[in-house]
Amino acid sequence: MRFSDGRATVVRGDNAVIDPTTELVPTVTAVRAMSVAAAHLSVPDPQPEADGWGQPLEESTLDLTGYEPSIQVAFQLTSLPTVIERGPFAAVTPMHLVFFPLGAAGIRLAWHATLSLPGGGQYVVVVGADGESAEEILYVANTTVSATASGRVWEHNPGESGGLRREVAFPRPPQDYPKPEFRDLPSDFPRDWVNADLAVGNSTTAVLGDSDQTLRGDTVGGRVVFDPSDDNGDDQKILNIFYFCNYMHDFFEMLGFDEASGNFQWRNHTGQATGRDSVVARAHSGAIYGTANMSTPVDGSAPEMNMGLVVASNRHTAFDSDVVFHEFAHGVTNRLVGGRLNVYALNQPQSRGLGEGWGDYFALTIQNYWRQEEKVVTGDWVANNASGIRRHPYDVSYAAHGTFADIGGSYTEVHDIGEIWCATLMHMNRLFGGALGDTRRGHRIAWQLVVDAMKLSPANPSFVNMRDALLNALADLENRLSGQDYVHLKSAFWKAFAKFGMGPMASSAGASLFGIRADFTTPDSWS
């Protein structure tokens, strides 16, 4: 509605006249309306809808045996907002009263419910709540929105791709992800990235700069294709940041950064934790403050990623997985360490260094999982510098430059401190691979330990706190490893941490830069 001189000059929206005799008090309870809606959805549709490939959408089987809806919470407001316990559904069911127009039949008081089926599928069901239409199904709509899609992207950066973009499926097929070592994935993993024909989905909304402008794909034969004409233009920046963020969402979901842990999703399919917090990924045309960053508020509030131009090289961070993966990892670690509702759990100097180290560690090792030759520098393409953007390469000789003993001395800046943590974890990955005789399995187990350890960590941890959290995570996996594998991995763990001065006697004054005491020995039983 627009006002001018105190008058409404433009009014948009639909209006309906409510008859004075319309009932205002429901004769059907929310619980009863839920039972009616559930019973209706439990009957398979004899003519199911088709997907983008022309194949029928297989509906989930809804078993209502013994099901009796119960109220989780209700609010004494005019529309009586009510939340029904999850039961056999994929999520809790929100309900509220509405006036539902039926054309010539007038307007009816009704319950509006949004039901999420297990295995996928979401429906809006409107159930009559007044005397004339009590318990009648007035409206049913499948509101599940998905699209088969693909995009032509820089998979890691233009240098790695030989100057040619590659068309990849959105989402990537399961075989394009490292198979998790200890977790069973949902049958529908990975879920659709794209809601319709825009670079917008359940986990990421990609836009240009500070605007709401996103990218629209072309629909060809029921498939949405994103293929910007300028492979260095703004549309490609939007597409690439969308691709990288979705891949990282799926990667971390495999390791346990799921809905219960506060991951980034608009809709939480399990009903656990809080939704409405998909990543807002902003690809800016030019340079921005800090070049690249990600802010992560508490669960239920959307994180925001910003990628800008590196002026010195005239290369854009949205095209480089080193940078986007690093920043996305910041979001993950900020949610996991201290829990999904604590945004102050990585504030101390060593804690901030851990955050930077984790960012580099995941950005590099995710790529190394698929590479023949280990990548040990980060940001080399975007900076147009073979040495990358860190002090030293993360190779096997890094400990000659810096260890835990140097924190508070020659290592005080947060990114520099992070280098020591990243170098330690990358060495742990190498030794795990060697101990198991399987480099890729070494990566998978190491990643799982790192994510599990974040959940076990205190807020504002020191390097030693995180070392101990990793040990506890490894102990938790002992029964899922063969006896020899566990022995070999624990020995490799201590060798890696002792090399970087974090042996059993290492300590510091909390997570500060003071009182650093390094220990380069390994426990006798694990040497």
XYZ file of C-alpha atoms in Angstrom:
527
model
C 0.000 0.000 0.000
C 1.381 3.409 -0.965
C 0.267 6.643 0.686
C 0.322 10.168 -0.705
C -0.882 13.211 1.227
C -2.284 10.903 3.839
C -4.360 8.914 1.359
C -3.875 5.399 0.040
C -3.098 5.858 -3.677
C -2.015 2.311 -4.556
C -3.350 -0.836 -2.917
C -2.055 -4.265 -3.859
C -3.310 -7.660 -2.775
C -6.560 -9.577 -2.742
C -9.456 -8.663 -0.521
C -12.574 -10.533 0.494
C -15.713 -9.404 2.280
C -16.457 -11.401 5.413
C -20.147 -11.979 6.005
C -21.208 -10.864 9.501
C -22.629 -14.336 10.082
C -19.260 -16.047 9.480
C -18.310 -18.176 12.463
C -15.310 -16.856 14.399
C -14.876 -19.650 16.939
C -13.760 -23.077 15.674
C -15.854 -26.113 16.435
C -12.951 -28.357 15.400
C -9.779 -28.447 17.500
C -6.300 -28.222 16.013
C -5.631 -31.810 17.128
C -8.722 -33.102 15.361
C -7.939 -31.113 12.205
C -4.418 -32.598 12.220
C -5.885 -36.108 12.379
C -8.099 -35.355 9.385
C -5.217 -33.870 7.372
C -2.886 -36.768 8.205
C -5.495 -39.342 7.224
C -5.990 -37.618 3.895
C -2.247 -37.617 3.099
C -1.841 -41.260 4.111
C -3.846 -42.304 1.035
C -1.550 -42.462 -2.040
C -2.440 -40.206 -4.958
C -3.613 -42.424 -7.857
C -2.151 -39.888 -10.301
C 1.118 -38.620 -8.773
C 2.845 -35.568 -10.193
C 5.916 -35.927 -12.430
C 9.399 -34.535 -11.841
C 11.502 -32.535 -14.295
C 12.439 -35.738 -16.096
C 8.829 -36.773 -16.643
C 9.052 -39.538 -14.055
C 6.357 -39.881 -11.343
C 7.259 -38.436 -7.969
C 7.267 -41.339 -5.550
C 5.378 -40.297 -2.441
C 6.582 -41.314 1.005
C 4.603 -43.966 2.835
C 2.912 -42.430 5.854
C 2.240 -44.963 8.596
C -0.360 -43.616 11.019
C -0.615 -46.785 13.112
C -1.167 -45.715 16.717
C -0.678 -42.053 15.835
C -2.489 -39.545 18.010
C -1.518 -35.902 17.392
C -0.371 -33.915 20.407
C 0.300 -30.222 20.826
C 3.891 -29.150 21.324
C 3.055 -25.488 21.880
C 0.052 -23.205 21.325
C -0.331 -19.437 21.500
C -3.383 -17.522 22.668
C -3.517 -15.173 19.698
C -6.432 -14.460 17.363
C -5.433 -17.107 14.787
C -4.584 -19.648 17.528
C -1.090 -20.562 16.207
C -0.365 -24.160 17.218
C 2.549 -26.531 16.694
C 1.812 -30.273 16.566
C 4.479 -32.740 17.694
C 6.441 -34.402 14.910
C 5.013 -37.937 15.197
C 5.470 -39.920 11.955
C 6.136 -36.768 9.934
C 9.535 -35.329 8.948
C 9.027 -32.208 11.062
C 6.645 -30.610 13.505
C 3.422 -29.308 11.920
C 2.571 -25.599 12.271
C -1.145 -24.756 12.171
C -3.280 -21.639 12.461
C -6.819 -20.487 11.750
C -7.670 -18.768 8.466
C -10.728 -17.456 6.646
C -10.820 -19.586 3.516
C -12.800 -18.202 0.511
C -14.882 -20.725 -1.443
C -16.253 -18.466 -4.167
C -20.031 -18.470 -4.285
C -20.097 -20.713 -1.217
C -18.744 -17.835 0.851
C -15.944 -17.834 3.406
C -15.255 -20.580 5.893
C -13.259 -20.652 9.114
C -10.572 -23.317 8.688
C -7.309 -24.741 10.007
C -4.252 -24.198 7.778
C -1.568 -26.880 8.308
C 1.851 -27.427 6.709
C 2.797 -31.121 6.839
C 6.265 -32.468 5.929
C 6.361 -36.091 4.810
C 9.254 -38.402 5.660
C 11.655 -38.803 2.749
C 10.575 -35.513 1.159
C 7.442 -33.707 0.189
C 5.590 -30.890 1.901
C 1.846 -30.226 1.727
C -0.488 -27.455 2.765
C -3.843 -28.833 3.894
C -6.823 -26.663 4.854
C -9.426 -28.350 7.055
C -12.834 -26.843 7.781
C -13.213 -25.647 11.362
C -16.772 -24.302 11.462
C -20.141 -25.999 11.684
C -20.845 -25.935 7.960
C -17.524 -27.382 6.792
C -16.347 -29.097 9.948
C -13.585 -31.633 9.255
C -13.975 -31.211 5.494
C -10.797 -31.052 3.375
C -11.168 -27.670 1.686
C -7.758 -27.451 0.002
C -4.619 -29.561 -0.556
C -1.455 -28.441 -2.349
C 1.953 -30.009 -2.769
C 4.285 -27.109 -1.977
C 7.499 -29.069 -2.497
C 9.526 -27.027 -4.947
C 12.563 -28.568 -6.601
C 14.287 -28.613 -9.927
C 16.738 -30.786 -11.753
C 19.505 -28.342 -12.573
C 23.096 -27.890 -13.655
C 25.562 -25.048 -13.878
C 28.745 -24.229 -15.760
C 31.214 -23.327 -13.010
C 34.848 -22.998 -12.070
C 35.181 -26.166 -9.966
C 38.123 -24.830 -7.963
C 39.453 -21.783 -9.839
C 40.116 -20.774 -13.452
C 43.775 -21.769 -13.142
C 42.961 -25.322 -12.034
C 40.360 -25.647 -14.788
C 42.675 -24.766 -17.656
C 40.574 -21.707 -18.394
C 37.450 -23.746 -19.113
C 34.338 -23.950 -16.962
C 32.704 -27.321 -16.475
C 29.005 -28.133 -16.401
C 28.145 -30.021 -13.216
C 24.898 -31.322 -11.797
C 23.130 -29.377 -9.031
C 23.417 -31.154 -6.637
C 26.536 -33.149 -7.304
C 25.772 -36.895 -7.348
C 26.639 -38.839 -4.165
C 29.793 -40.343 -5.713
C 31.248 -36.828 -6.065
C 31.486 -36.557 -2.275
C 33.914 -38.429 -0.009
C 31.979 -41.336 1.493
C 31.659 -40.756 5.257
C 33.497 -43.283 7.372
C 31.125 -43.638 10.307
C 27.785 -42.087 9.359
C 24.757 -43.260 7.398
C 23.434 -40.586 5.075
C 19.721 -39.917 4.515
C 18.266 -41.798 1.563
C 17.606 -38.485 -0.211
C 21.180 -37.162 0.169
C 22.093 -34.805 -1.354
C 18.880 -32.796 -1.460
C 18.047 -30.376 -4.280
C 20.077 -27.192 -4.359
C 17.679 -25.160 -6.504
C 14.088 -24.318 -5.588
C 12.917 -23.289 -9.031
C 14.963 -21.548 -11.752
C 16.964 -19.128 -9.590
C 20.252 -19.409 -7.704
C 18.161 -19.796 -4.580
C 17.689 -22.966 -2.549
C 17.159 -24.356 0.905
C 20.754 -23.839 2.021
C 21.987 -20.885 -0.060
C 20.646 -17.704 -1.630
C 23.240 -16.140 -3.943
C 22.923 -12.470 -4.882
C 24.948 -9.677 -6.428
C 26.492 -7.407 -3.830
C 24.120 -5.724 -1.437
C 21.146 -6.141 -3.779
C 18.527 -8.871 -4.014
C 19.508 -9.542 -7.632
C 20.162 -13.217 -8.239
C 20.713 -15.375 -11.334
C 17.961 -17.000 -13.374
C 18.657 -20.177 -15.320
C 17.186 -21.307 -18.622
C 14.677 -24.160 -18.509
C 15.387 -26.702 -21.230
C 13.336 -29.893 -21.371
C 12.375 -29.638 -17.714
C 15.981 -29.006 -16.641
C 17.270 -25.675 -15.343
C 20.663 -24.743 -16.788
C 22.810 -21.897 -15.431
C 25.336 -20.860 -18.076
C 26.359 -17.190 -17.890
C 27.615 -15.800 -21.197
C 30.559 -14.002 -19.549
C 32.688 -16.470 -17.601
C 34.273 -13.589 -15.688
C 31.139 -11.488 -15.198
C 28.821 -10.788 -12.286
C 26.423 -13.603 -13.188
C 29.285 -16.107 -13.038
C 30.288 -14.765 -9.626
C 26.763 -15.358 -8.346
C 26.704 -18.864 -9.821
C 30.108 -19.853 -8.463
C 29.471 -18.702 -4.919
C 26.141 -20.563 -5.045
C 27.893 -23.730 -6.208
C 30.683 -23.591 -3.608
C 28.327 -22.910 -0.680
C 25.976 -25.756 -1.596
C 28.834 -28.210 -1.977
C 30.199 -27.240 1.441
C 26.750 -27.556 3.017
C 26.564 -31.158 1.788
C 30.172 -31.951 2.712
C 29.724 -30.868 6.317
C 26.323 -32.535 6.591
C 28.114 -35.828 5.908
C 30.370 -35.172 8.895
C 27.596 -34.277 11.326
C 27.018 -30.560 10.846
C 23.342 -31.371 10.504
C 20.054 -29.751 11.441
C 20.359 -30.697 15.107
C 23.782 -28.998 15.171
C 22.455 -25.760 13.691
C 23.414 -26.040 10.034
C 22.402 -23.435 7.468
C 18.951 -24.189 6.020
C 15.736 -22.334 5.373
C 13.662 -25.412 6.183
C 14.799 -28.113 8.593
C 13.377 -31.388 7.340
C 13.714 -33.156 10.707
C 12.146 -30.364 12.723
C 15.243 -30.184 14.924
C 16.891 -26.880 15.890
C 15.845 -23.724 14.018
C 15.450 -23.091 10.291
C 15.157 -19.867 8.279
C 18.938 -19.439 8.231
C 20.183 -20.387 4.776
C 23.419 -18.636 3.797
C 23.037 -15.307 2.043
C 26.039 -15.457 -0.305
C 26.914 -12.043 -1.715
C 29.226 -11.846 -4.724
C 30.292 -8.210 -5.065
C 31.343 -6.775 -8.414
C 34.421 -5.065 -7.003
C 36.539 -4.843 -3.888
C 34.986 -4.909 -0.407
C 36.220 -4.312 3.113
C 38.311 -7.307 4.174
C 38.149 -8.798 0.626
C 36.254 -11.924 1.811
C 34.337 -12.627 5.000
C 31.481 -14.517 6.618
C 29.405 -13.497 9.619
C 27.521 -16.181 11.526
C 24.814 -15.238 14.040
C 23.006 -17.746 16.257
C 20.968 -20.601 14.811
C 17.797 -19.298 13.201
C 19.449 -16.119 11.891
C 20.955 -16.185 8.406
C 24.749 -16.162 8.011
C 26.093 -13.756 5.410
C 29.063 -14.405 3.148
C 30.744 -11.634 1.153
C 33.207 -12.230 -1.683
C 35.029 -9.357 -3.377
C 37.738 -8.564 -5.892
C 41.469 -8.773 -5.108
C 42.528 -5.487 -6.671
C 46.247 -6.299 -6.959
C 45.598 -9.376 -9.090
C 42.234 -8.330 -10.593
C 40.934 -11.780 -9.674
C 37.721 -12.480 -7.799
C 37.422 -14.502 -4.608
C 34.042 -15.964 -5.679
C 35.919 -17.967 -8.324
C 38.380 -19.559 -5.866
C 37.360 -22.510 -3.677
C 40.367 -21.792 -1.420
C 38.631 -18.617 -0.277
C 34.963 -19.630 -0.288
C 35.654 -22.988 1.422
C 37.733 -21.180 4.067
C 34.993 -18.668 4.827
C 32.244 -21.297 4.858
C 34.304 -23.292 7.372
C 34.277 -20.209 9.608
C 30.500 -20.445 9.683
C 30.626 -24.129 10.603
C 33.178 -23.722 13.389
C 31.320 -20.732 14.826
C 28.158 -22.841 15.099
C 29.807 -26.005 16.452
C 32.278 -24.674 19.030
C 30.287 -23.608 22.057
C 27.012 -24.688 20.457
C 24.642 -23.207 17.920
C 23.445 -20.389 20.217
C 26.849 -19.081 21.324
C 28.470 -16.579 18.953
C 31.287 -15.690 21.349
C 33.003 -19.087 21.562
C 35.991 -18.263 19.313
C 37.027 -14.846 20.622
C 40.319 -15.466 22.455
C 43.627 -15.201 20.517
C 44.292 -18.931 20.292
C 40.596 -19.611 19.640
C 40.544 -17.173 16.738
C 43.703 -18.805 15.431
C 41.949 -22.167 15.554
C 39.154 -20.733 13.413
C 41.598 -19.511 10.771
C 43.485 -22.806 10.858
C 40.335 -24.866 10.372
C 39.422 -22.691 7.384
C 42.697 -23.396 5.575
C 42.684 -27.041 6.648
C 39.303 -27.841 5.127
C 39.866 -25.678 2.029
C 43.045 -27.603 1.211
C 42.266 -31.147 2.326
C 38.891 -31.269 0.550
C 40.796 -30.607 -2.663
C 43.669 -32.944 -1.737
C 41.256 -35.843 -1.299
C 40.815 -35.905 -5.092
C 44.302 -34.729 -6.168
C 47.347 -36.793 -7.034
C 49.715 -34.077 -5.815
C 49.100 -32.447 -2.435
C 48.180 -28.766 -2.479
C 50.073 -26.998 0.310
C 49.486 -23.294 -0.431
C 46.211 -21.437 -0.275
C 45.007 -18.398 -2.203
C 47.704 -18.774 -4.854
C 45.377 -18.343 -7.832
C 43.332 -15.423 -6.527
C 46.466 -13.584 -5.365
C 48.315 -14.523 -8.583
C 51.229 -15.612 -6.397
C 52.572 -19.169 -6.413
C 53.472 -18.794 -2.716
C 49.864 -18.115 -1.764
C 48.767 -15.795 1.037
C 50.351 -17.471 4.086
C 53.839 -17.199 5.579
C 54.934 -20.707 4.598
C 53.609 -23.682 2.607
C 51.758 -26.300 4.661
C 54.203 -29.031 3.698
C 56.021 -31.642 5.806
C 58.714 -29.125 6.780
C 56.383 -26.470 8.229
C 57.392 -27.249 11.831
C 60.866 -25.886 11.047
C 59.242 -22.439 10.726
C 56.659 -22.428 13.492
C 55.210 -24.545 16.302
C 53.123 -24.087 19.430
C 56.292 -22.735 21.092
C 56.244 -19.707 18.768
C 52.730 -18.530 19.658
C 53.025 -15.236 21.500
C 56.537 -14.770 20.089
C 56.973 -14.610 16.325
C 53.372 -15.764 15.850
C 50.874 -13.253 17.271
C 48.616 -12.289 14.328
C 45.495 -14.448 14.164
C 46.108 -15.837 10.653
C 49.716 -16.627 11.545
C 48.583 -18.489 14.666
C 46.090 -20.345 12.509
C 48.905 -21.542 10.251
C 50.358 -23.604 13.104
C 47.000 -25.294 13.735
C 46.393 -25.976 10.040
C 49.915 -27.356 9.586
C 49.407 -29.661 12.574
C 46.100 -31.016 11.291
C 47.408 -31.474 7.752
C 50.344 -33.447 9.145
C 47.891 -35.527 11.177
C 46.013 -36.319 7.946
C 49.238 -37.448 6.284
C 50.222 -39.677 9.180
C 46.712 -41.136 9.410
C 46.851 -42.039 5.729
C 50.255 -43.620 6.181
C 49.202 -45.546 9.294
C 46.169 -46.992 7.496
C 47.864 -47.499 4.152
C 45.023 -45.480 2.586
C 45.432 -41.729 2.079
C 41.754 -41.070 1.420
C 40.591 -43.024 4.432
C 43.076 -41.031 6.500
C 41.373 -37.838 5.341
C 37.889 -39.148 6.102
C 38.723 -40.234 9.645
C 40.649 -37.038 10.349
C 37.773 -34.854 9.139
C 35.327 -36.750 11.338
C 37.588 -36.320 14.376
C 37.923 -32.593 13.755
C 34.159 -32.031 13.476
C 33.389 -34.291 16.451
C 36.036 -32.499 18.520
C 34.412 -29.111 17.878
C 31.247 -30.454 19.487
C 33.267 -31.652 22.504
C 35.248 -28.442 22.888
C 34.734 -25.822 25.587
C 33.985 -22.277 24.495
C 37.093 -20.247 23.633
C 39.431 -23.249 23.532
C 43.208 -23.174 23.481
C 45.245 -25.372 21.146
C 45.708 -27.800 24.035
C 41.966 -27.861 24.722
C 41.348 -28.796 21.089
C 44.094 -31.407 21.177
C 42.311 -33.023 24.113
C 38.924 -32.760 22.374
C 40.416 -34.577 19.367
C 41.730 -37.300 21.673
C 38.291 -37.694 23.204
C 36.737 -37.885 19.739
C 39.239 -40.566 18.761
C 38.425 -42.525 21.934
C 34.730 -42.328 21.018
C 35.546 -44.018 17.710
C 37.634 -46.811 19.249
C 34.805 -49.338 19.144
C 34.138 -48.522 15.487
C 37.735 -49.135 14.459
C 39.650 -52.359 14.406
C 42.044 -52.741 17.326
C 45.117 -52.273 15.142
C 43.670 -49.268 13.324
C 42.968 -47.528 16.625
C 46.495 -48.188 17.897
C 48.066 -46.950 14.674
C 45.895 -43.830 14.559
C 46.567 -42.856 18.168
C 50.304 -43.298 17.648
C 50.116 -41.161 14.499
C 48.085 -38.544 16.370
C 50.722 -38.098 19.079
C 53.549 -37.967 16.541
C 51.809 -35.162 14.671
C 51.034 -33.095 17.756
C 54.423 -33.676 19.393
C 56.133 -32.492 16.202
C 54.343 -29.159 16.618
C 55.047 -28.822 20.356
C 51.713 -30.089 21.628
C 52.865 -33.231 23.397
C 51.191 -34.384 26.641
C 52.851 -31.728 28.842
C 52.074 -28.727 26.619
C 50.102 -25.929 28.306
C 49.243 -22.222 28.186
C 47.440 -19.561 30.203
C 44.018 -20.362 28.828
C 43.628 -19.392 25.173
C 45.799 -16.295 25.559
C 49.252 -15.666 24.065
C 50.929 -16.017 27.449
C 52.356 -18.868 29.444
C 52.993 -20.998 26.363
C 54.794 -24.195 27.307
C 55.599 -26.489 24.421
C 56.288 -30.205 24.690
C 57.887 -32.080 21.784
C 57.714 -35.534 23.357
C 55.227 -38.332 22.766
C 53.779 -40.498 25.551
C 55.951 -43.585 26.058
C 53.092 -45.937 25.205
C 52.465 -44.186 21.864
C 55.958 -43.321 20.678
